[in-house]
Coordinates of C-alpha atoms (C1' of nucleotides) in Angstrom, one line a residue:
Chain A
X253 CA 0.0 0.0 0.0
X254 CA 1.3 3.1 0.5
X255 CA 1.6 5.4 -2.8
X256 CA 0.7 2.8 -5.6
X257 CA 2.7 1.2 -8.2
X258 CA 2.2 4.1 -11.0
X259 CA 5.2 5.8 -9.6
X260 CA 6.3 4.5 -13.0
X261 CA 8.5 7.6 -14.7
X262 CA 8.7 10.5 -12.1
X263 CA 11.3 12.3 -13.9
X264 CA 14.6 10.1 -13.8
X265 CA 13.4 6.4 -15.2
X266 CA 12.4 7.0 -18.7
X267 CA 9.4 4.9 -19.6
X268 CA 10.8 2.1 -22.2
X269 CA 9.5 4.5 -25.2
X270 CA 11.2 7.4 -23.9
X271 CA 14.2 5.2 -23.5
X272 CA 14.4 4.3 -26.5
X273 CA 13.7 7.3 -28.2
X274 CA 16.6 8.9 -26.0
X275 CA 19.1 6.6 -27.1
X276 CA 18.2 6.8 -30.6
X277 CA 18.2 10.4 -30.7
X278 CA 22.1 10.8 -28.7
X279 CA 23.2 8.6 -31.7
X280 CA 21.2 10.3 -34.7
X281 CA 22.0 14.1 -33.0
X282 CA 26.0 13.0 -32.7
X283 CA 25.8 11.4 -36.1
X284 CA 24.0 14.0 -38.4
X285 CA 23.6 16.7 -36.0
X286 CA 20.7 18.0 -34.4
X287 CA 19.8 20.7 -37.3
X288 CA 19.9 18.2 -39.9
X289 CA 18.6 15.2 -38.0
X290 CA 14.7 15.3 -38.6
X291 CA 12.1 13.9 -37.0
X292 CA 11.0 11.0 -39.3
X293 CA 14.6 9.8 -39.6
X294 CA 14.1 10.4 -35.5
X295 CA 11.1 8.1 -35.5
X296 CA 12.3 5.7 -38.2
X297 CA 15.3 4.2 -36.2
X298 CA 12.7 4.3 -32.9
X299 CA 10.1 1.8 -35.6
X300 CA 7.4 4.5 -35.1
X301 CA 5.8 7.6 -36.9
X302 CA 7.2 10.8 -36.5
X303 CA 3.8 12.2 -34.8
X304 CA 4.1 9.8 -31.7
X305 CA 7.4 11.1 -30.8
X306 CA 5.4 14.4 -29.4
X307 CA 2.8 11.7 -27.4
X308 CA 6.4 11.6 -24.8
X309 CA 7.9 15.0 -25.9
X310 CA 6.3 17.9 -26.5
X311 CA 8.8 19.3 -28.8
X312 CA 12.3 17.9 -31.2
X313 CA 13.9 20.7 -28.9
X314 CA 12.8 19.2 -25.7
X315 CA 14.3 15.7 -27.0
X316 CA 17.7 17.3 -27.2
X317 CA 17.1 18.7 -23.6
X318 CA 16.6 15.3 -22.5
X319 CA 19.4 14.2 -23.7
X320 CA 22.0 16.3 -22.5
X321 CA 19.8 16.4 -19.2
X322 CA 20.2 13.0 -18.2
X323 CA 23.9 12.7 -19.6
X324 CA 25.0 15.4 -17.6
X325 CA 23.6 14.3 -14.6
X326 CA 25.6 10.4 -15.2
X327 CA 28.5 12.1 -15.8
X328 CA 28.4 14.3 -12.8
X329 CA 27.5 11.6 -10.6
X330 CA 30.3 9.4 -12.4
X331 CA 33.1 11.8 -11.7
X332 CA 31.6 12.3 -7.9
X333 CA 32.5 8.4 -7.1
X334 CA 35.1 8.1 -8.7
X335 CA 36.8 11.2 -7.4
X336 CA 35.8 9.7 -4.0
X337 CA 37.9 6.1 -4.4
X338 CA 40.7 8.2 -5.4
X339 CA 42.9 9.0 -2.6
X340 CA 46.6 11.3 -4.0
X341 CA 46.1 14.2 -6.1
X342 CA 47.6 12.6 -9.2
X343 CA 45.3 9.6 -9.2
X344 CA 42.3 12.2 -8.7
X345 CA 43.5 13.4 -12.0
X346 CA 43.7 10.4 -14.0
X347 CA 40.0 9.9 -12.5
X348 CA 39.4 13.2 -14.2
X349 CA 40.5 12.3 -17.4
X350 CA 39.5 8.8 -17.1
X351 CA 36.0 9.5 -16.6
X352 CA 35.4 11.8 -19.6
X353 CA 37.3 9.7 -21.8
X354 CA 35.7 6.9 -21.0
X355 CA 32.1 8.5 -21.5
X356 CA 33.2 10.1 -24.8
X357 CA 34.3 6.3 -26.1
X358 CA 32.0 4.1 -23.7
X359 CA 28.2 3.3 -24.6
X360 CA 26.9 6.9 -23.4
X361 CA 29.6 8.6 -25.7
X362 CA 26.8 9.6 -28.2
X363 CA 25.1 11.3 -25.5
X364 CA 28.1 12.9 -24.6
X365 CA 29.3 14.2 -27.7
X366 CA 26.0 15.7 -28.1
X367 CA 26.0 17.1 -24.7
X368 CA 29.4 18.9 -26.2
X369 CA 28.8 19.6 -29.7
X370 CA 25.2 20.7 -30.1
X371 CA 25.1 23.1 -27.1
X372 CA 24.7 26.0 -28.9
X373 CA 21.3 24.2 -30.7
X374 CA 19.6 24.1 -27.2
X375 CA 17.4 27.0 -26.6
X376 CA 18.5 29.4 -24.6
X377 CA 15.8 28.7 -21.8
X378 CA 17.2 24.7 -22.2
X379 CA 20.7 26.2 -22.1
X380 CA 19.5 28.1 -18.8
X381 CA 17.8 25.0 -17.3
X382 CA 21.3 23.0 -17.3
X383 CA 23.7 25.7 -16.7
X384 CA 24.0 24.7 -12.7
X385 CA 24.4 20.7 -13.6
X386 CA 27.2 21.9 -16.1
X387 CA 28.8 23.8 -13.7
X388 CA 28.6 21.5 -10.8
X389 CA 30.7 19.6 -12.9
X390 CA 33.4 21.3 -14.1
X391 CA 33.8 22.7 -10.8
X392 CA 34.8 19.2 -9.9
X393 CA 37.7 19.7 -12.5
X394 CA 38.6 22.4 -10.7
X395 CA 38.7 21.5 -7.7
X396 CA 41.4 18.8 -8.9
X397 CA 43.3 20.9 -10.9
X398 CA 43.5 23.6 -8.3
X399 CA 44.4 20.5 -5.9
X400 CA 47.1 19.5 -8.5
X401 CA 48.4 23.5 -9.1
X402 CA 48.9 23.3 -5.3
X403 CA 50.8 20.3 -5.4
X404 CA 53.2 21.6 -7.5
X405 CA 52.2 18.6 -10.6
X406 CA 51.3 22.1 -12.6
X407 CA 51.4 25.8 -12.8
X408 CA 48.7 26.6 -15.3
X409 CA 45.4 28.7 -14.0
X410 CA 43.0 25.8 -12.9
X411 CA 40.1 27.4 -15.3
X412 CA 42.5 27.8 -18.3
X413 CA 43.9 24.4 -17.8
X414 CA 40.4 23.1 -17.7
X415 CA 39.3 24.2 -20.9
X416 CA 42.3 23.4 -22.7
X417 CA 42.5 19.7 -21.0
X418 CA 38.3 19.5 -22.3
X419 CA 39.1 20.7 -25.3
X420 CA 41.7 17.7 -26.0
X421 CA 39.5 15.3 -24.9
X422 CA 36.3 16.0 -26.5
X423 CA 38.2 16.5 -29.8
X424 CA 39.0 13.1 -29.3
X425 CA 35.8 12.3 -30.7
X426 CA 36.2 13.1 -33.9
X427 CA 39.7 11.1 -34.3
X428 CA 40.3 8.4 -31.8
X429 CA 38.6 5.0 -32.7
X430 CA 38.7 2.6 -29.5
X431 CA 38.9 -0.6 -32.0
X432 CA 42.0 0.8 -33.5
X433 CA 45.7 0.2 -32.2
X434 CA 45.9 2.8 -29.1
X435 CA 43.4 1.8 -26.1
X436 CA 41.6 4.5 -24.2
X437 CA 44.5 3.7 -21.6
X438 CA 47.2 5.1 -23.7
X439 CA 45.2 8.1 -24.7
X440 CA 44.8 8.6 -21.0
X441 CA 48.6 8.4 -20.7
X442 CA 48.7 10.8 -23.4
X443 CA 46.5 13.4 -21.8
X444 CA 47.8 13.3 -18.4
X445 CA 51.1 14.1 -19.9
X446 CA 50.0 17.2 -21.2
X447 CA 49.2 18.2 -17.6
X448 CA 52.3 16.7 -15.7
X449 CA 55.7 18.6 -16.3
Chain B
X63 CA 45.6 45.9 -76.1
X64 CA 47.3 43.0 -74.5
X65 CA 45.1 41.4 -72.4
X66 CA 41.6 43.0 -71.7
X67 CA 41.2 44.5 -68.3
X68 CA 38.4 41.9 -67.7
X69 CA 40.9 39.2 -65.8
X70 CA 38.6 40.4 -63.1
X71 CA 38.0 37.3 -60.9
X72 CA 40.1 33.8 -62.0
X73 CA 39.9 32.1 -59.1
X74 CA 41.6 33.2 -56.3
X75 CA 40.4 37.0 -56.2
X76 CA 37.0 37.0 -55.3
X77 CA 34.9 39.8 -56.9
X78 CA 33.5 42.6 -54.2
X79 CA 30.3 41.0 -54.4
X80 CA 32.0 37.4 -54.0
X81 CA 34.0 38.6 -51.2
X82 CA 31.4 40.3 -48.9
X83 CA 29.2 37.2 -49.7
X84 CA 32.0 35.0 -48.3
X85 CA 32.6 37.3 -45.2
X86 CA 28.9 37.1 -44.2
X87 CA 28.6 33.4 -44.4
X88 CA 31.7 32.5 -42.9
X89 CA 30.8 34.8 -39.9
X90 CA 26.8 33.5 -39.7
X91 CA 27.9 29.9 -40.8
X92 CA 30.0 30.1 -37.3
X93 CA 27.5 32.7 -35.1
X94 CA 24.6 30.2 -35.9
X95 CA 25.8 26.8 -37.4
X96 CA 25.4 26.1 -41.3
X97 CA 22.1 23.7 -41.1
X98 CA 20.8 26.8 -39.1
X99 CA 21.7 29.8 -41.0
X100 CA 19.0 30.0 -44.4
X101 CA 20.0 31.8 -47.6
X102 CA 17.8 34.5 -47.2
X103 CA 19.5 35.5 -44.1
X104 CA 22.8 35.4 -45.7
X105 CA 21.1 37.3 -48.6
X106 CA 20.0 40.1 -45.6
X107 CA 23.4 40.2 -44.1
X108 CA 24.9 41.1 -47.4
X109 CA 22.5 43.3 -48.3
X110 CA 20.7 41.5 -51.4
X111 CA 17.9 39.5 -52.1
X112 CA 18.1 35.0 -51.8
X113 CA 18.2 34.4 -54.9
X114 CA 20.8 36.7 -56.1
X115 CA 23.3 34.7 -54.3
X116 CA 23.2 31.9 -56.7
X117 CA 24.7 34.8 -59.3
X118 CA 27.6 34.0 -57.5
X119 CA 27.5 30.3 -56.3
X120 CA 25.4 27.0 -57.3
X121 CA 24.6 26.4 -54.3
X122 CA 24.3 27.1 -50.6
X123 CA 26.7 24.1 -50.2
X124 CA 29.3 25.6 -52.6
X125 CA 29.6 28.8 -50.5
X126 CA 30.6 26.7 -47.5
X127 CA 33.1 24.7 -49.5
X128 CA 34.6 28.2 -50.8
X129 CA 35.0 29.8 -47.2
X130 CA 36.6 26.9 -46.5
X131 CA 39.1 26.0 -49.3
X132 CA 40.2 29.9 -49.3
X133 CA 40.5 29.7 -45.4
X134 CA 42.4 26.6 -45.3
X135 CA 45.0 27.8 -48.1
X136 CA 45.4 31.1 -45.9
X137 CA 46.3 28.8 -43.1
X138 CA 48.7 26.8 -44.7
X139 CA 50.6 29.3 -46.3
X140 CA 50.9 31.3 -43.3
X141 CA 51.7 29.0 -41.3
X142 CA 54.5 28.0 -43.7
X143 CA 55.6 31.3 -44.2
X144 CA 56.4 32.0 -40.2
X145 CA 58.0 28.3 -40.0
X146 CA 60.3 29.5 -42.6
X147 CA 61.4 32.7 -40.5
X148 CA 61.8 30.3 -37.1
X149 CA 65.5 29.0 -36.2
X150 CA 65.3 27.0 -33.7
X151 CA 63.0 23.9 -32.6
X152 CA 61.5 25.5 -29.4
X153 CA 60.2 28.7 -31.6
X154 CA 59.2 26.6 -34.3
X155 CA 56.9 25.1 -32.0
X156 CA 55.5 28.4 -31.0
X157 CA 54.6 29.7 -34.2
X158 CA 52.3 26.6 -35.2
X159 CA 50.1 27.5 -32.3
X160 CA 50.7 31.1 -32.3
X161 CA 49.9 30.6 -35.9
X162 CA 46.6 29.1 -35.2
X163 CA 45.8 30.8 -32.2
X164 CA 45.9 34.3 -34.6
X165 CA 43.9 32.8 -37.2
X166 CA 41.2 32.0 -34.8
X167 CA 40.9 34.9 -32.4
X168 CA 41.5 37.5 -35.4
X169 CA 39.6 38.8 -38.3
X170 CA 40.0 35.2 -40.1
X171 CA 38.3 33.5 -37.1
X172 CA 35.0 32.8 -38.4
X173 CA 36.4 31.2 -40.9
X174 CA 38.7 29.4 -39.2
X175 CA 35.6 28.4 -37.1
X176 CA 33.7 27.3 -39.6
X177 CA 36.7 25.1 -41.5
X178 CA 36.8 23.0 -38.3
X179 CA 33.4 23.1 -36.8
X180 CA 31.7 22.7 -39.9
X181 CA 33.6 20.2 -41.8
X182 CA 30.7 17.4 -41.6
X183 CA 27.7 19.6 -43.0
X184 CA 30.2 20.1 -46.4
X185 CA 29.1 17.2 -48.7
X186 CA 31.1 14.5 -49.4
X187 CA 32.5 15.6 -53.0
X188 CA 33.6 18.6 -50.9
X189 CA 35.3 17.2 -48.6
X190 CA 37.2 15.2 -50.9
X191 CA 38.1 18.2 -52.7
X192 CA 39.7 20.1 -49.4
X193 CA 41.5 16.5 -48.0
X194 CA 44.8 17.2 -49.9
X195 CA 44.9 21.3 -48.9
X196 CA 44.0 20.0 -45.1
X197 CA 46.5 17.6 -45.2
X198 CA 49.3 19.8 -46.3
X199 CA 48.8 22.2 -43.4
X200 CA 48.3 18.8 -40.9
X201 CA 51.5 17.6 -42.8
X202 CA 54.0 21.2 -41.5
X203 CA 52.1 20.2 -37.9
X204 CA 53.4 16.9 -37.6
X205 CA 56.9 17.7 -38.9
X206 CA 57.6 20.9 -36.0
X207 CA 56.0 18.2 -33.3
X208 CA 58.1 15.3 -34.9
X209 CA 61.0 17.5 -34.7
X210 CA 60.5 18.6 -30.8
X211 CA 60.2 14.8 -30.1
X212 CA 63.3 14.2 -31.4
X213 CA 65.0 16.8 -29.5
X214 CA 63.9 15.9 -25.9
X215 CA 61.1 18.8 -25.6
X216 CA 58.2 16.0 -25.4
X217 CA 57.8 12.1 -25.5
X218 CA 54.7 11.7 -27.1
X219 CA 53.6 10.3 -30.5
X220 CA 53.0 13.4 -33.1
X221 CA 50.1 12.6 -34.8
X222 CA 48.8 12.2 -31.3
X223 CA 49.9 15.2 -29.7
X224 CA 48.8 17.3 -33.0
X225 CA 45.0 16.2 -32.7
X226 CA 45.4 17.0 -28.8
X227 CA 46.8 20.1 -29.0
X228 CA 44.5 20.8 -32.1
X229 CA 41.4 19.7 -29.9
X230 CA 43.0 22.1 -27.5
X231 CA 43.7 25.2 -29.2
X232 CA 40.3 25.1 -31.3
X233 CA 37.8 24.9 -28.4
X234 CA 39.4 28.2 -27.5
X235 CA 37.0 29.8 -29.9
X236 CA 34.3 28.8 -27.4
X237 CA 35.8 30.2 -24.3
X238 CA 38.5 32.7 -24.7
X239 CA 37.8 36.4 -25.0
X240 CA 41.0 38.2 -26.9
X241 CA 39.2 41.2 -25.4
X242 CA 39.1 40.1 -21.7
X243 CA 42.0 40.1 -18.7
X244 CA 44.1 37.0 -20.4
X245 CA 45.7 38.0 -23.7
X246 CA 46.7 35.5 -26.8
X247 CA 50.1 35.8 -26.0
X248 CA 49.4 34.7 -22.2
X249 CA 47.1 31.7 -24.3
X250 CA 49.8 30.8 -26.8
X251 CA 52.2 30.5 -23.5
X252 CA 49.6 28.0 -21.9
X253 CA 49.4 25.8 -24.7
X254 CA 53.1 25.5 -25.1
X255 CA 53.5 24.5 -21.8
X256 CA 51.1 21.9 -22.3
X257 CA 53.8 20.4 -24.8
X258 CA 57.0 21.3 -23.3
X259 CA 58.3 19.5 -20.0
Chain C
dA40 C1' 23.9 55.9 -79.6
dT41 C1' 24.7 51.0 -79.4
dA42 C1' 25.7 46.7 -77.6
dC43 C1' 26.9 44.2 -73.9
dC44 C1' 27.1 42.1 -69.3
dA45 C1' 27.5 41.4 -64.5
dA46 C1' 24.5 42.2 -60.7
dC47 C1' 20.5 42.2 -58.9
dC48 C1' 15.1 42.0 -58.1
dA49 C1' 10.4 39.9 -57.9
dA50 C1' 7.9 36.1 -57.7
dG51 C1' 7.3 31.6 -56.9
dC52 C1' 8.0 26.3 -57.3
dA53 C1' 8.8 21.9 -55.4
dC54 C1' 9.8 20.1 -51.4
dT55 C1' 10.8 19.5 -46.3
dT56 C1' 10.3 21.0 -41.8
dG57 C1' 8.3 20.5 -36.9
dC58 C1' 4.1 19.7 -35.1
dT59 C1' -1.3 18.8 -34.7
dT60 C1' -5.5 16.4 -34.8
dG61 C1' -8.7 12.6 -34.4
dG62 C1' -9.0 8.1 -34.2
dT63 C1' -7.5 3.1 -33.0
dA64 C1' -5.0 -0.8 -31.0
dT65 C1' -2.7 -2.4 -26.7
dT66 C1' -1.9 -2.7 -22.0
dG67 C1' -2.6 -3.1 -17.1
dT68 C1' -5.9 -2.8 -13.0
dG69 C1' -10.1 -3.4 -10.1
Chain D
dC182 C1' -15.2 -8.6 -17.5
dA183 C1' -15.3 -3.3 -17.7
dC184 C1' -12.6 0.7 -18.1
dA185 C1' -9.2 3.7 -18.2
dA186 C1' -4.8 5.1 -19.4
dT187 C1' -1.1 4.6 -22.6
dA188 C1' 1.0 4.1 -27.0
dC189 C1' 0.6 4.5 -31.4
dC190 C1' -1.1 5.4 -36.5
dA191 C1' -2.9 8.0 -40.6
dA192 C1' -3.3 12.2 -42.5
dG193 C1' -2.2 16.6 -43.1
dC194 C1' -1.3 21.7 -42.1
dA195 C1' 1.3 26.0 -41.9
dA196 C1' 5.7 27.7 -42.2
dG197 C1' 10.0 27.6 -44.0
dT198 C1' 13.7 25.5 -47.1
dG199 C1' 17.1 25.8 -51.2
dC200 C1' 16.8 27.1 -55.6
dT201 C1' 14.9 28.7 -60.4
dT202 C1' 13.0 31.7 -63.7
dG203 C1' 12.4 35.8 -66.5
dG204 C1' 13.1 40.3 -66.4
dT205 C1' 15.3 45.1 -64.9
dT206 C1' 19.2 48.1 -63.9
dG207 C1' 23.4 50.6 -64.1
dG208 C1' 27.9 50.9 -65.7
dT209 C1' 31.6 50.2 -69.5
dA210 C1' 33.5 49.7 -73.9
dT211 C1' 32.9 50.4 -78.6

DNA sequence: ATACCAACCAAGCACTTGCTTGGTATTGTG
DNA sequence: CACAATACCAAGCAAGTGCTTGGTTGGTAT
């Protein structure tokens, strides 16, 4: 008893539509971007009509919200643990790089990329809405790299360093392949030596 | 006599009409994303009306591939020209991202936007046609990081380091202000010391 | 004056866009 | 079973898209 079952999708447990629709749309909105992606192609690769996307969402914009919503929310939450298991300063900054790399090249890294790329197609009321998740976590970065400035491992403005360091890794996108010959590892290696001196 | 004075436009001299036509797009194309910037705004930004822009090009398509192709050339050859004028390894290394920093915080940067954030909405055929010109410029990178490898300055694999440092120095374009507190020159010095040990 | 031509306008065509509407299966619950 | 609620389809609308067409203009060379 109590409340009953129909506490079914309160906000953060996408019905199994929604989820799917979610996940087709991270891949579609990396792939062709969000501008060109339409909604039929949308629907197609979910195997329904375009008009019952907007029975779950009410607009193509809102999708895109949802999107980067929910993926900022995993990552933040990622980096949170993970910073937490991690006890000297330079192991809390391979978690750092770690993490994004491996949500850029892991199963949410469509998601991600869109989260990154497509930004500036979010409305600016969507781009308001997810301003304090985004900055919740890049003030985790710099809380690392400030720990790491302090520690002597670098001398480079934490908020500088940040961007430059993000900037590397999401370009990775468009270059590194994860089948290929160099494993996420060594690109971590790679990354992390940019910081270190 | 001789020639007639009508040598006017034979490829690499735009026409005035060409040339405020390419300046437009390449800053809108950037400002607002290709997919998302119609002709008839173009057309509004140059002061004409939509279809008189297909006087000039075949298509909307075609104006991206010619901001493009004459940014890239640009790039290459200055970027070629201060290589030439650097003696030693270390300074070498600070043109290519001084070089690149300039292009995209100065009055090229839309451009220089556009050529890197833009690349997927050109066609195919077009992107075919650019590989070679891209590759060139890619090529002088490669050479200047090849060279600071074998001198001690860093340890990691060029091709690797140029798409890091690439990733790196392009996101600038959505961060850093040229106008605010931190100048380029105090940028170009932070990238370096993301290379140098 | 004449001939010419690049540059542009005015209008609109064929098509695609995101989204709406009204109805029908499908599903879970008392 | 009844009965909602949910998920979806079928059809299409209004607005906007890139691009075309036929014609006008203003300047330049003959």
């Amino acid at each position: 008893m109590g409340e009953p079952a129909r506490a079914e999708t309160p906000r953060d447990r996408p019905s199994k539509a929604k989820r799917r629709i979610l996940d087709a749309a991270a891949r579609l909105f990396h792939e062709r971007g969000f501008a060109r992606c339409t909604v039929r192609e949308l629907a197609d690769a979910v195997g329904i009509l375009s008009g019952s996307l907007f029975h779950h969402f009410r607009s193509k914009d809102e999708i895109l919200f949802a999107v980067m919503e929910e993926v900022i929310a995993e990552m933040d939450a990622a980096l949170a643990e993970a910073l937490a298991r991690a006890a000297d300063t330079e192991s809390r900054l391979r978690v750092l790089i770690r993490t994004q790399l491996q949500f850029i090249h892991g199963p949410r890294g469509h998601a991600a990329a869109v989260l990154v790329y497509e930004w500036d197609a979010l409305s600016p009321e969507g781009q308001a809405r997810l301003l304090e998740g985004r900055a919740r976590y890049f003030r985790q970065w710099e809380e690392v790299l400030d720990e790491a400035r302090q520690a002597g491992l670098t001398d480079t403005d934490p908020t500088v360093l940040r961007q430059l360091i993000h900037g590397a890794v999401v370009w990775t996108v468009n270059w590194f392949d994860p089948q290929g010959p160099m494993s996420v590892e060594d690109l971590e290696q790679a990354v992390l030596a940019l910081i270190l001196k």
